[in-house]
Every structure is written in C-alpha cells, then in structure tokens.
XYZ file of C-alpha atoms in Angstrom:
479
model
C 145.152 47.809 124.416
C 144.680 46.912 120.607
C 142.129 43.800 121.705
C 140.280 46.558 123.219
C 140.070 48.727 120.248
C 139.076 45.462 118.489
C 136.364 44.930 120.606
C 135.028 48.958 120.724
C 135.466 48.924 116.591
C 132.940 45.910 116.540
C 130.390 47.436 118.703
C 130.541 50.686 117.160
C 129.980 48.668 113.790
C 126.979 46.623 115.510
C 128.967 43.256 114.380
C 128.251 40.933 116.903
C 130.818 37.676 118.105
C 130.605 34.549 116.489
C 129.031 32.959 119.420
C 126.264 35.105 119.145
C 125.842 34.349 115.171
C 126.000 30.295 116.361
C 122.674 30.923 118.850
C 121.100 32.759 116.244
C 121.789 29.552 113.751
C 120.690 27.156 115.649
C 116.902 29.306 116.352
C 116.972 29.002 112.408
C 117.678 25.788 111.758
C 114.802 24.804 115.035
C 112.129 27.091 112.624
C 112.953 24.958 109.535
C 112.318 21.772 111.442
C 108.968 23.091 112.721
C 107.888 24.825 109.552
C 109.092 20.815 107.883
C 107.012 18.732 110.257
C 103.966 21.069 110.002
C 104.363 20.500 106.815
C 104.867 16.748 106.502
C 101.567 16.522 108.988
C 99.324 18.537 106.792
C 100.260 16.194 103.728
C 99.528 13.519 106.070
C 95.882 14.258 106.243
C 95.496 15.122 103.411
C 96.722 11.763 101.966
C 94.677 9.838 104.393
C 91.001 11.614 103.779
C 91.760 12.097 99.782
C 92.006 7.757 100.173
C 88.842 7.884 102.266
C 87.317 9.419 99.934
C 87.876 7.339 96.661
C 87.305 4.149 98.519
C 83.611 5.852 99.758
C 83.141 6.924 95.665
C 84.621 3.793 94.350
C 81.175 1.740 93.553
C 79.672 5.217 91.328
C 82.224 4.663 88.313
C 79.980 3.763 85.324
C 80.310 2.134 81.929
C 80.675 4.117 78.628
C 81.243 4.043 74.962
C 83.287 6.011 73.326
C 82.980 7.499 69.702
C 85.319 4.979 68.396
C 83.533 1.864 70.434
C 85.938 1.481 72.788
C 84.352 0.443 76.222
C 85.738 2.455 78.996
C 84.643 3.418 82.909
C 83.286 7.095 84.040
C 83.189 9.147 87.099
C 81.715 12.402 87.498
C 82.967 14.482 90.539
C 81.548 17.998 91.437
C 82.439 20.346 93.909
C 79.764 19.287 96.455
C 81.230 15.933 96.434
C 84.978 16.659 96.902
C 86.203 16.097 99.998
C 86.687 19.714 102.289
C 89.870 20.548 104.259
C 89.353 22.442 107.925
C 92.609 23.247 109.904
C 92.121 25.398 113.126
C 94.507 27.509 114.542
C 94.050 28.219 118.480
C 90.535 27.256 117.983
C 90.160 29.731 114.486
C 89.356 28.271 111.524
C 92.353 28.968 109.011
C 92.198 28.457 104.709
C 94.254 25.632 105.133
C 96.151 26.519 101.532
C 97.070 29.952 102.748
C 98.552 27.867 106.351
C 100.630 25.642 103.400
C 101.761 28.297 101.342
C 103.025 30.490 104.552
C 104.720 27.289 106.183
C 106.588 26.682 103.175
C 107.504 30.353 102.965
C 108.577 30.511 106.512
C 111.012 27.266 105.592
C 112.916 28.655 102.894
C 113.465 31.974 104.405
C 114.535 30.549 107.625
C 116.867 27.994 105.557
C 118.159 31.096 103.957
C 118.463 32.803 107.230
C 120.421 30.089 108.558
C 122.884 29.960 105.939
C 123.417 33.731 106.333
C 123.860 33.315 110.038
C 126.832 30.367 109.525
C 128.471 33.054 106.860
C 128.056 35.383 109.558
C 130.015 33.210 112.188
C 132.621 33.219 109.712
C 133.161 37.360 109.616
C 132.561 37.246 112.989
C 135.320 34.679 113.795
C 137.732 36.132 111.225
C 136.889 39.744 112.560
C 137.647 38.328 116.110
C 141.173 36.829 115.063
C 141.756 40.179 112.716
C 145.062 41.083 115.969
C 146.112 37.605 115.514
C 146.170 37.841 111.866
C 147.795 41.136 112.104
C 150.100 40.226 114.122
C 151.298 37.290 111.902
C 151.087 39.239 109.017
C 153.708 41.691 110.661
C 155.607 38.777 111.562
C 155.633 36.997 108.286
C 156.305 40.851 106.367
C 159.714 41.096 108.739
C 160.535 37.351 107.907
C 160.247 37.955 104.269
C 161.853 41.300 104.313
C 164.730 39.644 106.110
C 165.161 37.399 103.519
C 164.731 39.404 100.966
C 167.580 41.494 102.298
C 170.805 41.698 100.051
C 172.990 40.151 101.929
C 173.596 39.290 105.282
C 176.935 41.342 106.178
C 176.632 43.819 108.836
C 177.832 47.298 108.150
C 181.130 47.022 110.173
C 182.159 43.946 107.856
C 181.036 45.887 105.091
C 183.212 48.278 106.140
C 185.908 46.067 107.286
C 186.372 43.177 105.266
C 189.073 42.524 102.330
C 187.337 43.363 98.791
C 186.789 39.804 97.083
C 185.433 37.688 94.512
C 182.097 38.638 95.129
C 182.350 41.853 97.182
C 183.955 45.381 96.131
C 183.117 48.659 97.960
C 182.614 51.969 96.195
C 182.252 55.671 96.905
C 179.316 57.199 95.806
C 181.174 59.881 94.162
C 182.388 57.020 91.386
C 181.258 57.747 87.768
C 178.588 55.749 86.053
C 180.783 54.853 83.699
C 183.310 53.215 86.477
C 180.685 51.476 88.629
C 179.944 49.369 85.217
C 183.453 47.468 85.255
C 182.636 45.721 88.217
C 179.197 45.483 87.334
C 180.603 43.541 84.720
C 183.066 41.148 86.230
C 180.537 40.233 88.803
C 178.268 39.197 86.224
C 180.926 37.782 83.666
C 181.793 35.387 86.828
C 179.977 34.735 89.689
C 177.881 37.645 90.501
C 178.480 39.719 93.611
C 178.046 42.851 95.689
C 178.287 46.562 95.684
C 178.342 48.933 98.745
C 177.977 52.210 97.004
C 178.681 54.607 99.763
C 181.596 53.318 101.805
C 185.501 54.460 100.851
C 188.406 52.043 99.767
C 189.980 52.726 103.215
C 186.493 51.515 104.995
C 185.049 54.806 105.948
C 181.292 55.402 105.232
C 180.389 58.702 103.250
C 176.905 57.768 102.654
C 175.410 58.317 99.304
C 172.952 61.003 100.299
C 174.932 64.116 99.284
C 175.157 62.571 95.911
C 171.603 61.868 94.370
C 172.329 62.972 91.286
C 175.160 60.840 91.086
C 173.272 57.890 92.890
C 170.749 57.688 90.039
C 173.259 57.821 87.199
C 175.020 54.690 88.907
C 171.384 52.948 89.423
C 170.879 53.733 85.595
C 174.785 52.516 84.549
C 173.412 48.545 83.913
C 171.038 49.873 81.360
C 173.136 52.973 80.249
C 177.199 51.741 79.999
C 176.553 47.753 79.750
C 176.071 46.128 76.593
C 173.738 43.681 76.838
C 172.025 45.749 79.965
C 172.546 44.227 83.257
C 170.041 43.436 85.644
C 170.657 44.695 89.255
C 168.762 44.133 92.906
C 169.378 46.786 95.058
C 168.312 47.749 98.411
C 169.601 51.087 100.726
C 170.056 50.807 104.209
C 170.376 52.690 107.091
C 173.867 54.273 108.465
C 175.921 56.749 110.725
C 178.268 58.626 108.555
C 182.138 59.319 109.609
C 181.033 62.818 110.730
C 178.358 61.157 112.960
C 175.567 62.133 110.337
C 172.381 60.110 109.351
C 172.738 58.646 106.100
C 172.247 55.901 103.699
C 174.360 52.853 102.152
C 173.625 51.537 98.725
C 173.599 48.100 97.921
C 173.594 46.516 94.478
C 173.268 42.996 93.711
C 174.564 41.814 90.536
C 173.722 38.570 89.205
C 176.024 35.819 87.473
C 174.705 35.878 84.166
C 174.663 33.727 81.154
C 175.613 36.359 78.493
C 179.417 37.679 78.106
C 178.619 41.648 79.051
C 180.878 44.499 77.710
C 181.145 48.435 78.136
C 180.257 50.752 75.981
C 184.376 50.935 74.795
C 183.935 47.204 74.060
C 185.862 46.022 77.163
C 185.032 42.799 79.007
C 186.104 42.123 82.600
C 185.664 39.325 84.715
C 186.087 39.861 88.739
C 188.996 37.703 89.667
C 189.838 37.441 93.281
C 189.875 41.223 94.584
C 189.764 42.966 90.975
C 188.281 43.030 87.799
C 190.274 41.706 85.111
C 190.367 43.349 81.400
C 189.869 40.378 79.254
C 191.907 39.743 75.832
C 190.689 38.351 72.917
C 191.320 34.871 73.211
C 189.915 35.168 77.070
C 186.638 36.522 75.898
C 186.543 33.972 73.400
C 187.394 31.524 76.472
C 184.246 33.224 78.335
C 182.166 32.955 75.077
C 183.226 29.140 74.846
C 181.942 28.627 78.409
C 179.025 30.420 78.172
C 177.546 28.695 75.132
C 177.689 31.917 73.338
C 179.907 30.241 70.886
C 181.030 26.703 70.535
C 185.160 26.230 69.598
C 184.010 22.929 67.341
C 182.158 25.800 64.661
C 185.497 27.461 64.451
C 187.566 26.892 60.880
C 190.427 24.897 61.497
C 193.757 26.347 59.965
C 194.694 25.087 56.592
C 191.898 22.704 56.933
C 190.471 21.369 53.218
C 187.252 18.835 52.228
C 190.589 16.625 51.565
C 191.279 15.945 54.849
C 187.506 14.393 55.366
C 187.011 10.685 55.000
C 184.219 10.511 53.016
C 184.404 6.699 53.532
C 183.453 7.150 57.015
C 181.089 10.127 55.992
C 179.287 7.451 53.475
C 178.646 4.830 56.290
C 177.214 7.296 58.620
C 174.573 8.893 56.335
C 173.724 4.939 55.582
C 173.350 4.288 59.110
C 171.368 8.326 59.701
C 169.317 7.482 56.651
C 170.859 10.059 54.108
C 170.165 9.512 50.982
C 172.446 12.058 49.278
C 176.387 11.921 48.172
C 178.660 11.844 51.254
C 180.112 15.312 49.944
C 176.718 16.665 50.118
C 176.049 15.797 53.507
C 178.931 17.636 54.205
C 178.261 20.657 52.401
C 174.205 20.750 53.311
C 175.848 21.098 56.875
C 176.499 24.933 57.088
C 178.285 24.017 60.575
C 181.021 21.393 58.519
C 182.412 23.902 55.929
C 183.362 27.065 57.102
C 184.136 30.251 54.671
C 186.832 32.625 55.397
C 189.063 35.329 53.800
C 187.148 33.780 50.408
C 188.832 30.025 50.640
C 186.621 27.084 52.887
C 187.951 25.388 55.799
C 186.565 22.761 57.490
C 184.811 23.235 61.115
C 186.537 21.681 64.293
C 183.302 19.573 64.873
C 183.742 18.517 61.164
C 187.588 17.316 61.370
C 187.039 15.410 65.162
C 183.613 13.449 63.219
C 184.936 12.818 59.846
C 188.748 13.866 59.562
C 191.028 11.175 58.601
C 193.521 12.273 61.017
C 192.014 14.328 63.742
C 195.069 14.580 65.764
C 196.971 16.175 63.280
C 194.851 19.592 63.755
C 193.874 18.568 68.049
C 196.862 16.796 69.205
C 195.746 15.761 72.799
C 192.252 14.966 71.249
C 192.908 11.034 72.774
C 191.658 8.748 75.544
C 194.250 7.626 78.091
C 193.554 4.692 80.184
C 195.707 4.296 83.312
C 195.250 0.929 85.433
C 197.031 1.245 89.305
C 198.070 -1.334 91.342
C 196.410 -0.215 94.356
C 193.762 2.210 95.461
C 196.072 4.851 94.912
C 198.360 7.078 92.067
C 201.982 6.410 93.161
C 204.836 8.169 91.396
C 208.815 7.848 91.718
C 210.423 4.565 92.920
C 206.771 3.665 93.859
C 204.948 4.242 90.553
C 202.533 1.620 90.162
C 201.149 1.646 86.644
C 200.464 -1.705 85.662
C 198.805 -0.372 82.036
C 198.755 2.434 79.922
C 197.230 2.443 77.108
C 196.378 5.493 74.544
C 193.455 5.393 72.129
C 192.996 8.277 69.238
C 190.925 8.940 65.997
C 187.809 10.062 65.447
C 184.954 10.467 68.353
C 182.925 7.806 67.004
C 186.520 5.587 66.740
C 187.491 6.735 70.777
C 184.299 5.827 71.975
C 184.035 2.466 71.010
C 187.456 1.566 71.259
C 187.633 3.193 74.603
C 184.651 0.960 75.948
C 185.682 -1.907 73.908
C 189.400 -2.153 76.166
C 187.639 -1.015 79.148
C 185.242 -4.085 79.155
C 187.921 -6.661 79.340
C 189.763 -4.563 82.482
C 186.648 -4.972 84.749
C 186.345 -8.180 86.935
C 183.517 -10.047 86.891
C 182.151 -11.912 90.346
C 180.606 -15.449 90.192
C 177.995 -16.441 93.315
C 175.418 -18.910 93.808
C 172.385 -17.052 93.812
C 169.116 -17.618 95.692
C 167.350 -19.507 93.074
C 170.639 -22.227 93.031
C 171.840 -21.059 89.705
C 175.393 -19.267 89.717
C 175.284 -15.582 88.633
C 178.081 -13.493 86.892
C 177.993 -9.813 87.654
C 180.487 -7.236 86.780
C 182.360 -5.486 88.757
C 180.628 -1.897 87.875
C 177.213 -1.836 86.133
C 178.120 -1.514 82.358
C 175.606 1.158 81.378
C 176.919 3.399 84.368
C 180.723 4.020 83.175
C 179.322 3.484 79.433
C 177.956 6.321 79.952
C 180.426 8.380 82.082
C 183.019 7.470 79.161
C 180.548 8.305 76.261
C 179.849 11.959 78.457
C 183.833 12.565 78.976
C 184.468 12.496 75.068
C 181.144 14.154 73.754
C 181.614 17.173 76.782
C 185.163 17.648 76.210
C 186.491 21.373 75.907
C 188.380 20.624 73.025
C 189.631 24.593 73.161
C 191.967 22.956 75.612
C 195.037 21.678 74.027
C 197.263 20.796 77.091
C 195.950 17.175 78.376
C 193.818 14.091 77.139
C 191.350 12.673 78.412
C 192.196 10.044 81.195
C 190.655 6.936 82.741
C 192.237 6.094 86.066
C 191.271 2.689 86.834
C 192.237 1.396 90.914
C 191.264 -1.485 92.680
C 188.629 -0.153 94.261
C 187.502 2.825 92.216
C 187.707 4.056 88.482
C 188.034 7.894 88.046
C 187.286 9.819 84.801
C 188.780 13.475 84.097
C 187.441 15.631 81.151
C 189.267 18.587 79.839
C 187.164 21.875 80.465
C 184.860 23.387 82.960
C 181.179 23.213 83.616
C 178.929 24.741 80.895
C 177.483 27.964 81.085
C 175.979 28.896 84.959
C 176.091 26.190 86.450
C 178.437 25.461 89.318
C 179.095 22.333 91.807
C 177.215 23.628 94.806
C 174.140 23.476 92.168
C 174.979 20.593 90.591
C-alpha cells in the first residue's frame, strides 16, 4: 500500500524513475559526441585548405627594407585572395561560422544537460528508495530510543524488587525537599535510579494526579542541591492500582565528581538500601576521594619548621635547581607551611618529603616486604614467611630503599641465547615492579592510619597492596 502511494506521489509530481533519467543521459552524452566530431571534421578542412593555400602563395613573399635597414620578407594578402569556406547542409549552402558557433553551442548545452540528467538519476533513485529509507529510519529511531531508555527494568521489577545501591522507589506525593537526599547519595556514590510514582510497599500510584508536585521534584537538583545536580529522566507508560492509565517517572542520577549537599548542609551517600547522613570526618573521607581536597595539605598537629630536615631540603633544591635558602623553599611553598588558630604547622605532604621523622606524626607510613615459601600466604603451624623486612622514612628514603632490597630478592635466569652468547634476564622486567612500587608509595591514602604498605613476594608471583581506594570516579569495571 505505501509503495503505491510512492509511486502515485511521483506521478502526480511529474518525477520520473531513475531508469528513465539513465535513457535520457545517454541521448545527451550521443549529442555531445556528434556535436564533437562535427566539430573536429570542420577543423579538419579547414587545416588542410588554409595549408593549400600558403604552399600555392608561398613563391609571392618579397624583399623589403625597413626604416632602420634591416632586410626583411613581405606578403600582401587581400580578401580576393583568401581562401573561401562552403559547407552544405542537405544540399543548402550554410555560413559555415554560424554551423561552428551553433555546434559548439549545441555541445555545451547538451554536456550540461547530461550532467543534469545523472543528478536527476540520483533524486530519482533516492526518491525511489524514500519507503526503504523510511523504514530504516523508523527502525534505527526505535533502536536508539531503546537505548536511550533509562534503564532496562520492567515495571513489575520496578515494582517488585528490594530497594538497593542504585535503585530506591518513591511516591510522587514526596516533597522536593525529600527526593534530594537520595538524589544525593546516588550521586555522592555510584549514581542510581528513581521511580517517582510507585509506593514503598510496590504499588503504583502514578504521578499524574500530582503535577504540581511532579515539577517541584524535576526542579529539586537545581532548587535543594548544592552544587545542582544533573538528572536524565524519562516517564513511561503504566496501569495504576485502581486499573487507571497513568504515568511512572524515572530519574537518572549520575555518579558525580563533586561532594553534593542540601540546602541544611547535609551530605548523604546511598549505602546498600539507604542513604547515609555523613559526619564530618566522612565527608572529609568523600572530599579526600574525590580530589576535592587532598589529606597531605592538611596541618599536622603540633607540627613546627623544627621538625623539617633542612639537610635533606638543601640537597633537593640542588638537585630541582633552587637557588634560594632551604627555609625559603619551604616557605615560597604555600602548600608546606600551613597557618592556623594564628601559630604555623607544617602540611602532611611537607612532614612525609622533608620531616626528619615522618613516622612520628603517620605511624604506618612504611613499606613491608613479605617473601613466602610457596605460591601461597600460609598462617598457623604452616606460616611460611621466610623474610620480613620493614622499611620507613621519608618517601624519597622508602622508595629507594624499597627497590634497592627488592632487587637482590628477584632471581635472575642464565640461557644460551641464539647468537651463542649466554644471557642473564631477571626474573620480572625491572622497570615493570619499579614502577608498581614507585605508584604504591606516591598513591597511598595516607588518611588511612591502620596498615602499611605491603609487598608480598611468592614463588611464582609478587603482589603489591596500597592503602586507599581509587581516585575520584573511577571504578574497576572502567579501569
């Protein structure tokens, strides 16, 4: 039925099939070639009767003088002696420049024609395929729509499943200023989704005896969340419990890289099936892993610049480059010297580069190395530590005596190799747990004050485990 409408809509437009467009091309393109070759054979005889004629007229050039002396040759050529042109045209006698001038009229507009005829195949074709297209077009518009959709929990598991992590259901008669706890967990954590519309006990009320409310909820990320939240949101279709036509709301909250409060000041964060009111030192947890704040440009308590080796400070602005005092390179560093209550303590980040003993203020700021006997941790009657050795000072002073001690614990392999020279090779690549070691120390969450750091080397396998939790947004199943 619709390929018929296609087909009456082109007629009634007078826009012919591509096909038709293609025979009209190629009667074109067969003019050009005539109107060419007429052309070309005109030129022809022309050429051949003009050379006729200058080798009949060659002998009458004559000598001259010009005004200056110089000797040169003459010809004079009038009309009369000019050779004459005669084309006929089904026995007529035809101005043979007029015939030139209207051939090479005739092959630029049928050039031109011809190009307008392949543009036309082109309409034509795409006019012919217009259902096709349409067709796709739906198909491509539900595809996209589909994922574009919210989520991809049916209504009955909306209605049914246990509020979690990253789902909480909501009746649309909830406050604005309610909806933006959760809006603020989610986004404090993980992110997660709202059904506005559906009761605690499952059953759906719909939202569309509450538009008034419905809009003051849409508005509560902007109006009740400090910095605003951005939501997705999307309604869909529903039966109510009295058997009604209605609506379901659903708002997408993203994780976000901010720490969000209310309006009161309060920060959540969703954990498991509820949102948690954070305390102090948890929001300044969340701030820590957010990088809204770093725990190494905190003061440390009853910190002084005495309790800074400016020894060590001196060979590290020689090695940097400074030229200044070492006490200056510590002051010039707002981040180093922190003011507070009107005395100066000394930044965590300024005690753990510089302090002369930074495990006085961060206990557990050490490197443990563990060596197994095995490919396995054994404890009890079983254990089998073979070494354990503890390293501690500054971060410059862990990381090279860390990698220093872990050199001489890796085996080294001897072969012949295929150039008959023998070849030592260690037993993992240097720069790869160089690196892993240097990454554990730098990346530590030094906020935690409950384990070191701790190499686990096995016989088969060395394992590395850093204090802390992965910066900001990002999560293992990105990583």
């Amino acid at each position: 039925m619709a390929d018929d409408l296609l087909k009456k809509d082109l007629i009634t437009h007078k826009i012919y099939s591509s096909w038709q467009f293609v025979e009209y091309t190629e009667k074109n393109i067969a003019t050009v070639h005539y109107c060419a070759d007429t052309i070309n054979n005109i030129i022809s005889k022309m050429t051949m009767k003009t050379v006729r004629w200058q080798q009949d007229i060659a002998s009458d050039f004559i000598d001259d003088v010009t005004e200056n002396g110089k000797k040169v040759k003459r010809l004079s050529v009038t009309t009369e002696n000019a050779p004459t042109y005669e084309v006929r045209v089904a026995g007529e006698k035809v101005d043979p420049w007029f015939l030139f001038d209207k051939l090479l009229r005739d092959f630029f507009q049928y050039t031109m024609n011809a190009f307008d005829s392949i543009s036309q195949i082109i309409n034509a074709g795409l006019l012919e395929i217009k259902l096709i297209y349409c067709r796709k077009c739906f198909m491509c518009i539900e595809e996209r729509r589909q994922q574009m959709k919210l989520t991809d929990m049916t209504i009955e598991e909306m209605c049914t499943t246990t509020e979690k992590q990253s789902f909480d259901r909501k009746s649309a008669k909830i406050e604005a200023t309610a909806i933006a706890t959760p809006m603020i967990a989610f986004a404090n954590a993980d992110g997660g989704l709202l059904a506005v519309g559906i009761e605690d006990n499952g059953e759906i009320t719909g939202i569309d005896d509450y538009t008034k409310n419905i809009n003051e909820i849409l508005r509560a990320g902007y109006d009740f969340c400090q910095p605003f939240i951005f939501i997705e949101k999307e309604t869909i279709d529903c039966i109510d419990k009295n058997g009604n036509a209605n609506h379901i709301l659903l708002i997408k909250v993203p994780q976000s890289a901010d720490m969000h409060v209310n309006h009161r000041d309060e920060a959540f964060l969703r954990v498991g099936d509820r949102s948690k009111k954070l305390t102090f030192d948890e929001r300044m947890e969340l701030m820590y892993s957010k990088g809204m704040r770093f725990y190494e440009d905190e003061p440390v308590y009853r910190s002084t610049l005495d309790d800074i080796d400016m020894e060590f400070v001196a060979k590290y602005c020689e090695k940097i480059g400074y030229g200044k005092t070492p006490e200056e390179y510590i002051r010039q560093n707002k981040d180093y010297i922190v003011s507070v209550a009107g005395r100066q303590e000394m930044s965590g980040a300024a005690i753990m580069m510089f302090g002369k003993d930074p495990q006085r203020f961060f206990p557990r700021s050490r490197v443990r190395f563990i060596r197994y006997e095995g490919t396995e941790a054994k404890v009890g009657a079983e254990m089998n530590v073979i070494k354990d050795k503890m390293f501690q000072g500054r971060i410059l002073d862990l990381v090279e005596q860390t990698i220093e001690y872990v050199r001489t614990q890796i085996k080294e392999h001897t072969y012949l190799g295929p150039d008959a020279r023998f070849v030592t090779e260690p037993e993992y690549p240097e720069f790869a747990w160089k690196e892993i070691i240097v990454n554990a120390i730098a990346h530590r969450d030094y906020s935690i004050k409950g384990t070191d750091i701790q190499i686990k080397m096995f016989d088969d396998h060395i394992t590395v485990e850093s204090p802390g939790t992965l910066p900001g947004t990002v999560r293992l199943k990105y990583a």
